[in-house]
Short mmCIF file of C-alpha atoms in Angstrom, two decimals:
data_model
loop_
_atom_site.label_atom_id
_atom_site.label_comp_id
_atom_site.label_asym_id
_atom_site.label_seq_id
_atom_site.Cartn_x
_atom_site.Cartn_y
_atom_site.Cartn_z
CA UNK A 12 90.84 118.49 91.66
CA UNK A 13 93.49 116.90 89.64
CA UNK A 14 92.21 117.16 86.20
CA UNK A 15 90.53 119.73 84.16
CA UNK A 16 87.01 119.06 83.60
CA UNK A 17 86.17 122.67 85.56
CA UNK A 18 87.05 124.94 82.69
CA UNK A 19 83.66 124.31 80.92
CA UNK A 20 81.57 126.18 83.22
CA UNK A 21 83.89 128.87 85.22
CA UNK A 22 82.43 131.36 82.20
CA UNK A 23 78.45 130.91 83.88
CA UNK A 24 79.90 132.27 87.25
CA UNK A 25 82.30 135.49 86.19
CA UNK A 26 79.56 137.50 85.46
CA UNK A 27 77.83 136.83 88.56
CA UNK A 28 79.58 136.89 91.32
CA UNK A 29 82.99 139.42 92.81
CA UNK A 30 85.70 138.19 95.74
CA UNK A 31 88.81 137.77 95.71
CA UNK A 32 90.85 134.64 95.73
CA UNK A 33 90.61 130.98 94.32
CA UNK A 34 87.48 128.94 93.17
CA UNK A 35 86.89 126.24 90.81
CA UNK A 36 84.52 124.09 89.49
CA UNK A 37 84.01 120.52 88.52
CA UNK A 38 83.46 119.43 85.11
CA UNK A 39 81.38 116.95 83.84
CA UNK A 40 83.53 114.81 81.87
CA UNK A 41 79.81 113.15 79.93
CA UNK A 42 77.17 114.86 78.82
CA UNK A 43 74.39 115.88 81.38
CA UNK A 44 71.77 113.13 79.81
CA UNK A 45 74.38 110.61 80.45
CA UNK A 46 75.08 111.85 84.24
CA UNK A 47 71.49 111.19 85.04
CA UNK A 48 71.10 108.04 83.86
CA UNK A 49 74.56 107.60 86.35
CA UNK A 50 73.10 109.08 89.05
CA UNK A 51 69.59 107.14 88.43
CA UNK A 52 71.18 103.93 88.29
CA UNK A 53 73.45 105.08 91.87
CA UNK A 54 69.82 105.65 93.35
CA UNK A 55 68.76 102.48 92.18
CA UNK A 56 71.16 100.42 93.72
CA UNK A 57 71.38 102.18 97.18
CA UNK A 58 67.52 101.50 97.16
CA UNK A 59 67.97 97.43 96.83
CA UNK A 60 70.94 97.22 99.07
CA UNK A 61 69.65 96.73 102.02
CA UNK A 62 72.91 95.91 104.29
CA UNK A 63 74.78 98.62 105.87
CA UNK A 64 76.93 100.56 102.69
CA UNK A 65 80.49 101.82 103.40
CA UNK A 66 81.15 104.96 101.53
CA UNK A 67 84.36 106.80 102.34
CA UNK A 68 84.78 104.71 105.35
CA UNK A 69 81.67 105.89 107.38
CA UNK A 70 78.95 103.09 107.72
CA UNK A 71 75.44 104.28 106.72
CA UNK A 72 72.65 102.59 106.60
CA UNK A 73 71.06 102.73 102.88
CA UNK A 74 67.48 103.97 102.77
CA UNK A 75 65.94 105.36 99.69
CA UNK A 76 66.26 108.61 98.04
CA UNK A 77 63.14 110.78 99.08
CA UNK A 78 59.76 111.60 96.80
CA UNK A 79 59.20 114.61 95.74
CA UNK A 80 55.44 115.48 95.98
CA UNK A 81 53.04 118.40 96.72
CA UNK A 82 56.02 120.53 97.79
CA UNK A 83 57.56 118.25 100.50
CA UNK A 84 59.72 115.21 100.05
CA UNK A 85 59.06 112.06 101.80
CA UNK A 86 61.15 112.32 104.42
CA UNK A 87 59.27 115.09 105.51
CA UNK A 88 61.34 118.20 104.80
CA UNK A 89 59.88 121.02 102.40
CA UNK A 90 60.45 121.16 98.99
CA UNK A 91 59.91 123.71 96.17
CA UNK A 92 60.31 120.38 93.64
CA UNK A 93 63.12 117.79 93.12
CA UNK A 94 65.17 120.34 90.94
CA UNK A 95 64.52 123.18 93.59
CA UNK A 96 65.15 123.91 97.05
CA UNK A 97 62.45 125.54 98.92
CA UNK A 98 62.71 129.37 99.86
CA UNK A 99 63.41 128.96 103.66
CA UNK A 100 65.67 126.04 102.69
CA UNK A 101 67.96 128.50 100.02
CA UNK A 102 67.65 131.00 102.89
CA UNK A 103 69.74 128.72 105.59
CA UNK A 104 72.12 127.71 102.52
CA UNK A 105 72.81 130.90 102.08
CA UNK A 106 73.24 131.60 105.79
CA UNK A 107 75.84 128.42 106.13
CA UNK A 108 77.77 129.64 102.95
CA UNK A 109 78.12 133.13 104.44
CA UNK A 110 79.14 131.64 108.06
CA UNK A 111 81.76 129.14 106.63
CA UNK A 112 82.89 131.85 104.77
CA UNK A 113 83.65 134.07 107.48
CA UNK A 114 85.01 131.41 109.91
CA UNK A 115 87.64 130.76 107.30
CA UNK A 116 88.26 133.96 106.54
CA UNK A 117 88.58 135.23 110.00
CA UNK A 118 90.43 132.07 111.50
CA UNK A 119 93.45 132.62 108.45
CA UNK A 120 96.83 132.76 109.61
CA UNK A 121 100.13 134.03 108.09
CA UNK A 122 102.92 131.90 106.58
CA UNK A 123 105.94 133.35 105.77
CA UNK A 124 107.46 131.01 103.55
CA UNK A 125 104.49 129.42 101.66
CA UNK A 126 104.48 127.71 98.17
CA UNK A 127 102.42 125.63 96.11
CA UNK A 128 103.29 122.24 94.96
CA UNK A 129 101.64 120.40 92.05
CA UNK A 130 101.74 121.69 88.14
CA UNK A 131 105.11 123.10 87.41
CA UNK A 132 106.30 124.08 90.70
CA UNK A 133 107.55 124.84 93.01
CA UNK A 134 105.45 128.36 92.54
CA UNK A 135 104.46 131.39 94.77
CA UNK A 136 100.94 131.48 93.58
CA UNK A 137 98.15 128.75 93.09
CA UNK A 138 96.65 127.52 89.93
CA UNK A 139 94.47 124.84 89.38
CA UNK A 140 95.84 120.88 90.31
CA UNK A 141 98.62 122.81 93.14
CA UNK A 142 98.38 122.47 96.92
CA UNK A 143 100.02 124.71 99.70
CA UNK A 144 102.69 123.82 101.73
CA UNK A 145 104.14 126.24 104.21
CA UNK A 146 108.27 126.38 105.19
CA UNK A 147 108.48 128.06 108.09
CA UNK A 148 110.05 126.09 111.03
CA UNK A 149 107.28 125.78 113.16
CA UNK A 150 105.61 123.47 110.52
CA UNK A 151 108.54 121.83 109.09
CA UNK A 152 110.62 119.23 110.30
CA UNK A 153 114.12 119.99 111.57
CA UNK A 154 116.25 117.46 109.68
CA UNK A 155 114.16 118.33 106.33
CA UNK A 156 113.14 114.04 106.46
CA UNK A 157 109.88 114.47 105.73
CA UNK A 158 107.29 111.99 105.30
CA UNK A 159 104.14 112.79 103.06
CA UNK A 160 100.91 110.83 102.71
CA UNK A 161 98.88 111.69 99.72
CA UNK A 162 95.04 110.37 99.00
CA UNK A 163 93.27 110.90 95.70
CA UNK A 164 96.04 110.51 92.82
CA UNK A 165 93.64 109.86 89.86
CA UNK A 166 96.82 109.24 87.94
CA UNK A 167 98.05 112.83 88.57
CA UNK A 168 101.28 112.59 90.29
CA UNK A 169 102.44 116.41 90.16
CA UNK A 170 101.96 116.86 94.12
CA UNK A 171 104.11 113.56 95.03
CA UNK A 172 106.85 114.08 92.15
CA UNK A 173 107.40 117.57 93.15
CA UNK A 174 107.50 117.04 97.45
CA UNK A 175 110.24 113.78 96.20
CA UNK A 176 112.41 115.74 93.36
CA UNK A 177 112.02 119.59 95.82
CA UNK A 178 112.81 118.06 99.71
CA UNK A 179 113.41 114.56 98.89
CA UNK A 180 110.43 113.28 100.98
CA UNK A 181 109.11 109.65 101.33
CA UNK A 182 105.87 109.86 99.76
CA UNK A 183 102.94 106.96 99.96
CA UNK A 184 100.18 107.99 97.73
CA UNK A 185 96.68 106.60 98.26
CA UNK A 186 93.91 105.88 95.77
CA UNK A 187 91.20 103.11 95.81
CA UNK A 188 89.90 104.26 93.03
CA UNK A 189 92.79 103.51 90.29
CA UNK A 190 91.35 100.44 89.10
CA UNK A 191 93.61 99.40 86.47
CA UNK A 192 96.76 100.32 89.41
CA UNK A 193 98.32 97.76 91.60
CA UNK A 194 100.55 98.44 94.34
CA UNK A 195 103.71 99.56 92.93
CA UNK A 196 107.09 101.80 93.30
CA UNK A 197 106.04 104.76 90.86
CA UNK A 198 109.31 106.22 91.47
CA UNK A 199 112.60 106.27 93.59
CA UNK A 200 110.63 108.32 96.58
CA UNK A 201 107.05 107.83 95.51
CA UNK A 202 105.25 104.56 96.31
CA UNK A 203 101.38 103.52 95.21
CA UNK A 204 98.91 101.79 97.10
CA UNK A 205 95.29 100.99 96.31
CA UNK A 206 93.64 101.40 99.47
CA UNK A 207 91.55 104.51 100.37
CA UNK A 208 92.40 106.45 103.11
CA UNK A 209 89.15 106.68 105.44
CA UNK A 210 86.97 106.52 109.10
CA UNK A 211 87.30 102.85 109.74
CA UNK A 212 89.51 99.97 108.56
CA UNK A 213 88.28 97.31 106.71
CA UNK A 214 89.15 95.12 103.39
CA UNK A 215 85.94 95.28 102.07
CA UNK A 216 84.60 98.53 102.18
CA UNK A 217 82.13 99.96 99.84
CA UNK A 218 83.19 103.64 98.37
CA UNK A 219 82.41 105.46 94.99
CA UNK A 220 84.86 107.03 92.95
CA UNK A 221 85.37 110.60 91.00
CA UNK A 222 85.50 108.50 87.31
CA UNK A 223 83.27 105.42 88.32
CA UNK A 224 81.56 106.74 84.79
CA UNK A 225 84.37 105.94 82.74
CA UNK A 226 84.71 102.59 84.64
CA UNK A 227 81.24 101.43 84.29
CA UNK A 228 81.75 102.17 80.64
CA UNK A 229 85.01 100.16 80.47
CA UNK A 230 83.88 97.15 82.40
CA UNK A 231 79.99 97.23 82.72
CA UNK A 232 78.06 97.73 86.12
CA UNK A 233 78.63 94.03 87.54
CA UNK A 234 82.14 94.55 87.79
CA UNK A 235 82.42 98.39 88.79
CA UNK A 236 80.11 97.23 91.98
CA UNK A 237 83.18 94.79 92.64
CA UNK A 238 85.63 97.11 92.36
CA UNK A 239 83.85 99.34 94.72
CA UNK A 240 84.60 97.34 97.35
CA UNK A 241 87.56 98.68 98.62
CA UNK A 242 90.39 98.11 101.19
CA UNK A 243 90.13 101.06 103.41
CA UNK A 244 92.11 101.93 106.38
CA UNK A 245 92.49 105.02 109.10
CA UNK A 246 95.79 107.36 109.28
CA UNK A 247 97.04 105.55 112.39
CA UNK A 248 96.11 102.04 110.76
CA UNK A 249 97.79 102.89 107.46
CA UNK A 250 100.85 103.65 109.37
CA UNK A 251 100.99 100.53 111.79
CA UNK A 252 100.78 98.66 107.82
CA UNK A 253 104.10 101.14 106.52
CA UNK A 254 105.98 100.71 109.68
CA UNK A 255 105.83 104.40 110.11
CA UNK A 256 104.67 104.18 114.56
CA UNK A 257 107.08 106.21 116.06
CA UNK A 258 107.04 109.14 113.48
CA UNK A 259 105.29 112.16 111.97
CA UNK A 260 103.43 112.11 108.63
CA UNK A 261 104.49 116.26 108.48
CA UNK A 262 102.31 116.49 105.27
CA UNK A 263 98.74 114.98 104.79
CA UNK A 264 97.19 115.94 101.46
CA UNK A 265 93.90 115.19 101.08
CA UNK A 266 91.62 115.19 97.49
CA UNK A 267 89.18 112.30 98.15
CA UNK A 268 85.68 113.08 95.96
CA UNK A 269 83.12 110.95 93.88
CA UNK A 270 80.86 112.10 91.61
CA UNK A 271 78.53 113.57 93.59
CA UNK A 272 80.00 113.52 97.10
CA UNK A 273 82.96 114.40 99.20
CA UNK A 274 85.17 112.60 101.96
CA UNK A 275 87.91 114.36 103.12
CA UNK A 276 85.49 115.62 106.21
CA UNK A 277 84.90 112.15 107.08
CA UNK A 278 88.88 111.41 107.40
CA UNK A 279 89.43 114.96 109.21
CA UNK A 280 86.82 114.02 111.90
CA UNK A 281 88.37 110.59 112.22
CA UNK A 282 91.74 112.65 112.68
CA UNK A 283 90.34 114.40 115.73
CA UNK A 284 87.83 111.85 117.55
CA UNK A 285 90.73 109.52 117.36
CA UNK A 286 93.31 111.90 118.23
CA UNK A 287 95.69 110.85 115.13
CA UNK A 288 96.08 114.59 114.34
CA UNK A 289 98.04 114.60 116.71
CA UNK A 290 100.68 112.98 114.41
CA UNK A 291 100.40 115.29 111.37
CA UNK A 292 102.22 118.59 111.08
CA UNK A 293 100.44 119.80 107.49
CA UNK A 294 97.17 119.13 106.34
CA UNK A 295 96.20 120.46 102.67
CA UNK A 296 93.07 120.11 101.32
CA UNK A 297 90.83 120.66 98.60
CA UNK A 298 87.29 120.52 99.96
CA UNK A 299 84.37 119.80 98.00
CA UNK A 300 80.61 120.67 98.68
CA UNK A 301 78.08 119.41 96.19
CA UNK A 302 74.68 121.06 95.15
CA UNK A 303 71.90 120.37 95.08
CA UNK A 304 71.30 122.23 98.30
CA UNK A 305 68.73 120.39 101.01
CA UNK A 306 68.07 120.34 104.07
CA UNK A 307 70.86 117.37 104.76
CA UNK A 308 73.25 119.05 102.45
CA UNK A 309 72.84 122.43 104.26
CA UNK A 310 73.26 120.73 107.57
CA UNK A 311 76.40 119.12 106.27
CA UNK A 312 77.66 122.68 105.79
CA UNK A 313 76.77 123.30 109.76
CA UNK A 314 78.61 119.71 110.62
CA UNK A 315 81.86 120.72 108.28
CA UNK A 316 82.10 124.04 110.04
CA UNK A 317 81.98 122.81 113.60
CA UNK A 318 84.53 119.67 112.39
CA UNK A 319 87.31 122.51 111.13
CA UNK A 320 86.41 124.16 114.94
CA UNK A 321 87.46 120.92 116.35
CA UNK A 322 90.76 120.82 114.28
CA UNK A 323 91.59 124.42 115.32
CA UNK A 324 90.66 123.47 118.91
CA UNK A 325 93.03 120.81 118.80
CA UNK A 326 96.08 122.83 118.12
CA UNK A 327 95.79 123.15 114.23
CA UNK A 328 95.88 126.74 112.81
CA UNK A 329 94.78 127.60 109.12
CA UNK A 330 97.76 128.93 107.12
CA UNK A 331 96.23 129.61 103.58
CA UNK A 332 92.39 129.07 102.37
CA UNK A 333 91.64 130.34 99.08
CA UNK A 334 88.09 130.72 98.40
CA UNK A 335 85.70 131.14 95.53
CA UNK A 336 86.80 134.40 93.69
CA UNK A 337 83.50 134.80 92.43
CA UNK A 338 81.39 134.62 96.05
CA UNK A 339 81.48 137.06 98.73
CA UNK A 340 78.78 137.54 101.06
CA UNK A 341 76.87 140.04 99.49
CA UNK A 342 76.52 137.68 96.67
CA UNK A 343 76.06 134.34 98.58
CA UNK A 344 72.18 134.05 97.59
CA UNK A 345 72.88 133.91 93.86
CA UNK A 346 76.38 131.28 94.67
CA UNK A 347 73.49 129.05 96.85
CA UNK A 348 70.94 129.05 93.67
CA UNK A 349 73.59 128.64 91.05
CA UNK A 350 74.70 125.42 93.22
CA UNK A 351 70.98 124.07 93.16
CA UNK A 352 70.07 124.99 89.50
CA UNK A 353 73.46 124.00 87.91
CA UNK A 354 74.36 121.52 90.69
CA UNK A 355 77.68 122.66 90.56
CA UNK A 356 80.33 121.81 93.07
CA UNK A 357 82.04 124.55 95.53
CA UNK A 358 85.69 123.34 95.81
CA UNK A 359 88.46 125.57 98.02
CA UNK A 360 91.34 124.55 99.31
CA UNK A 361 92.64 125.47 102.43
CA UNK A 362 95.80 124.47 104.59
CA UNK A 363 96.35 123.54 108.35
CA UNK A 364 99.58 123.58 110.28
CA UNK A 365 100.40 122.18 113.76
CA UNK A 366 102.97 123.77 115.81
CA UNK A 367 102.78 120.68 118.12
CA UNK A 368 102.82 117.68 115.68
CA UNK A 369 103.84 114.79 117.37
CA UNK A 370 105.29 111.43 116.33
CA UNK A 371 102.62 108.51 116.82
CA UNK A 372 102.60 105.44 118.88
CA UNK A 373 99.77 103.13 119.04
#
C-alpha cells in the first residue's frame, strides 16, 4: 500500500495476535457510514449491468450479490447472517490462512544481498510503502541495464524514483486509476502511463480503483463509471506497445487493489498460463486479501495458493515474504474473525526471483 490510511487500526490487532515479521492494514480513508453507502451503491450497479463486467482484466459475468435469509444466502451456501460467516465456514478460513501461511513460510528462500526500495531508501529493513529487491547475480542483470515495470502508483513514486536515481533503470509505471494523470515523462528515467496492467487486453475495460471514493466525490457517479473504463493490457502486450520484445522486464512490481478487492493474482496467473513469466527476473508484491470471509472468498485463498505453486513450478523461487506480525497459526481463528467482524484487509508482501529469466519474443 502506498499511502497511510493503515495506521488507524494496527492498535485493534497488537493485543491479539504474536508472529514475527511484517503486516499491515488498510485504512479507511471515510468514515464507515460513508463506505457503505459506497459499497451499496457498487452492489447496485453490478446488479443492473447486465453485460459481461471487466474488473482487473478478468471477464465476469455480473450477477447479484446474494440474500441473506434464515441462515443461508441465496446462492445456496450457509450463513450465520450477512455480517457473519457461519461456523464451518470460519473453520475452512482458518484452515486456508494457516495453509498459505505455511506454504510461504516453508517455500522462503535466502538472498544474500536484499534491500528494500520505496520511502527513504535504499534500506536493509522494510517499513511500510518499501518493496524488496534482491542483488545477488542470479537475479540481477549482468550489465546492471535494468528495466522495471511498476503497476499501482497512486501518485506515490518512491519505488520508481529510487530503482532510477540507485541503478539507473528504465522504469514505466502503470496506473489506470490516476484520473487526473495523462501519459507523461515524470522524470529523466521514469515514464507514466494510464493503462492498467491486467489478464486480457482491451481499451475499454471496466476496473475499480483503491480511491474511486474520493473520485465519485470529485466528479459525481456518471462520470467515475466513465472513467472506469479503462485501457488494459497483458505484460507481453504492454511490451509489444514500449518496444521492449527482445528483452527482460528484470523487475515487476505489482500493488494493484480497489476498495474492496485485489488483482495482482489475476496478472500472476496470466504470467504463467501465458508463459510471460518467463520474461521477468523479479516479481515484488504486496498481496491483498479482503474480509469478509465466505465461502468464495475462502476458496479464493485455495485458488491464490495453488497460483503461487504454479509460479514456483515454473522456475520462480520466493526470496523474502513478510507476513502479518500479529498472526501465527496458533492464533489464526481470532486473525479469520477479526477479518469478518472488522472486514479488515490481510496485506503481505512477498518477492519472487527467477534464475532463468529470459528475454521475450512474441
Amino acid at each position: 500500500m502506498r499511502h497511510s490510511r493503515r495506521r488507524q487500526v494496527l492498535y485493534i490487532l497488537m493485543a491479539t495476535f504474536v508472529g514475527t515479521g511484517y503486516f499491515h492494514f488498510l485504512n479507511k480513508q471515510m468514515s464507515l457510514q460513508t463506505a457503505e453507502s459506497f459499497e451499496m451503491e457498487i452492489s447496485e450497479h453490478r446488479q443492473d449491468r447486465s453485460k459481461d463486467v471487466h474488473i482487473a482484466g478478468e471477464s465476469l459475468q455480473s450477477k447479484p450479490n446474494p440474500t441473506i435469509f434464515e441462515g443461508k444466502t441465496s446462492d445456496g451456501v450457509t450463513g450465520a447472517s450477512s455480517d457473519m460467516i457461519s461456523h464451518n465456514e470460519d473453520e475452512d478460513a482458518t484452515k486456508e490462512l494457516v495453509r498459505l501461511y505455511d506454504y510461504l513460510q516453508n517455500t522462503k528462500r535466502r538472498c544474500e544481498k536484499l534491500v528494500y526500495i520505496g520511502k527513504e531508501t535504499p534500506r536493509e529493513s522494510f517499513v511500510e510503502g518499501t518493496f524488496p529487491i534482491c542483488l545477488d547475480w542470479q537475479f540481477w542483470p549482468e550489465e546492471n541495464q535494468c528495466l522495471v515495470y511498476s503497476y499501482g502508483i497512486n501518485d506515490n513514486w518512491g519505488f520508481e524514483d529510487g530503482m532510477a536515481e540507485l541503478f539507473g533503470c528504465e522504469n514505466h509505471a502503470f496506473d489506470a486509476h490516476m484520473y487526473d494523470f495523462k501519459d507523461h515523462r515524470h522524470s529523466r528515467n521514469v515514464w507514466f502511463h494510464r493503462k492498467a496492467l491486467g489478464n486480457r487486453t482491451s481499451d475499454s475495460a471496466y476496473s475499480e480503483g483503491k480511491n474511486d471514493i474520493i473520485a465519485r466525490d470529485k466528479w459525481g457517479k456518471s462520470e467515475l463509471e466513465r472513467l472506469r473504463v479503462v485501457k488494459m493490457r497483458t505484460l507481453d502486450s504492454m511490451m509489444t506497445e514500449l518496444g521492449h520484445n527482445g528483452k527482460t522486464v528484470d523487475i515487476l512490481r505489482l500493488d494493484a487493489e480497489a476498495t474492496t478487492q485485489s488483482y495482482e493474482f489475476d496478472i500472476i496467473r496470466n504470467l504463467v498460463e501465458t508463459g510471460t513469466n518467463r520474461c521477468v527476473r523479479q516479481l515484488t508484491v504486496e498481496a491483498h486479501f479482503f474480509g469478509h470471509l465466505t465461502s468464495q472468498v475462502i476458496k479464493e485463498y485455495r485458488d491464490k495458493r495453488e497460483i503461487l505453486r504454479k509460479l514456483e513450478d515454473s522456475g520462480f523461487e520466493l526470496l523474502e515474504f513478510h507476513e502479518p506480525e500479529e498472526f501465527s497459526p496458533e492464533h489464526a481463528q481470532d486473525f479469520v474473525t477479526s477479518l469478518t467482524e472488522q472486514q479488515l484487509p490481510l496485506v503481505f508482501v512477498m518477492l519472487w526471483g527467477s534464475p532463468e529469466a529470459e528475454p521475450c519474443r512474441n
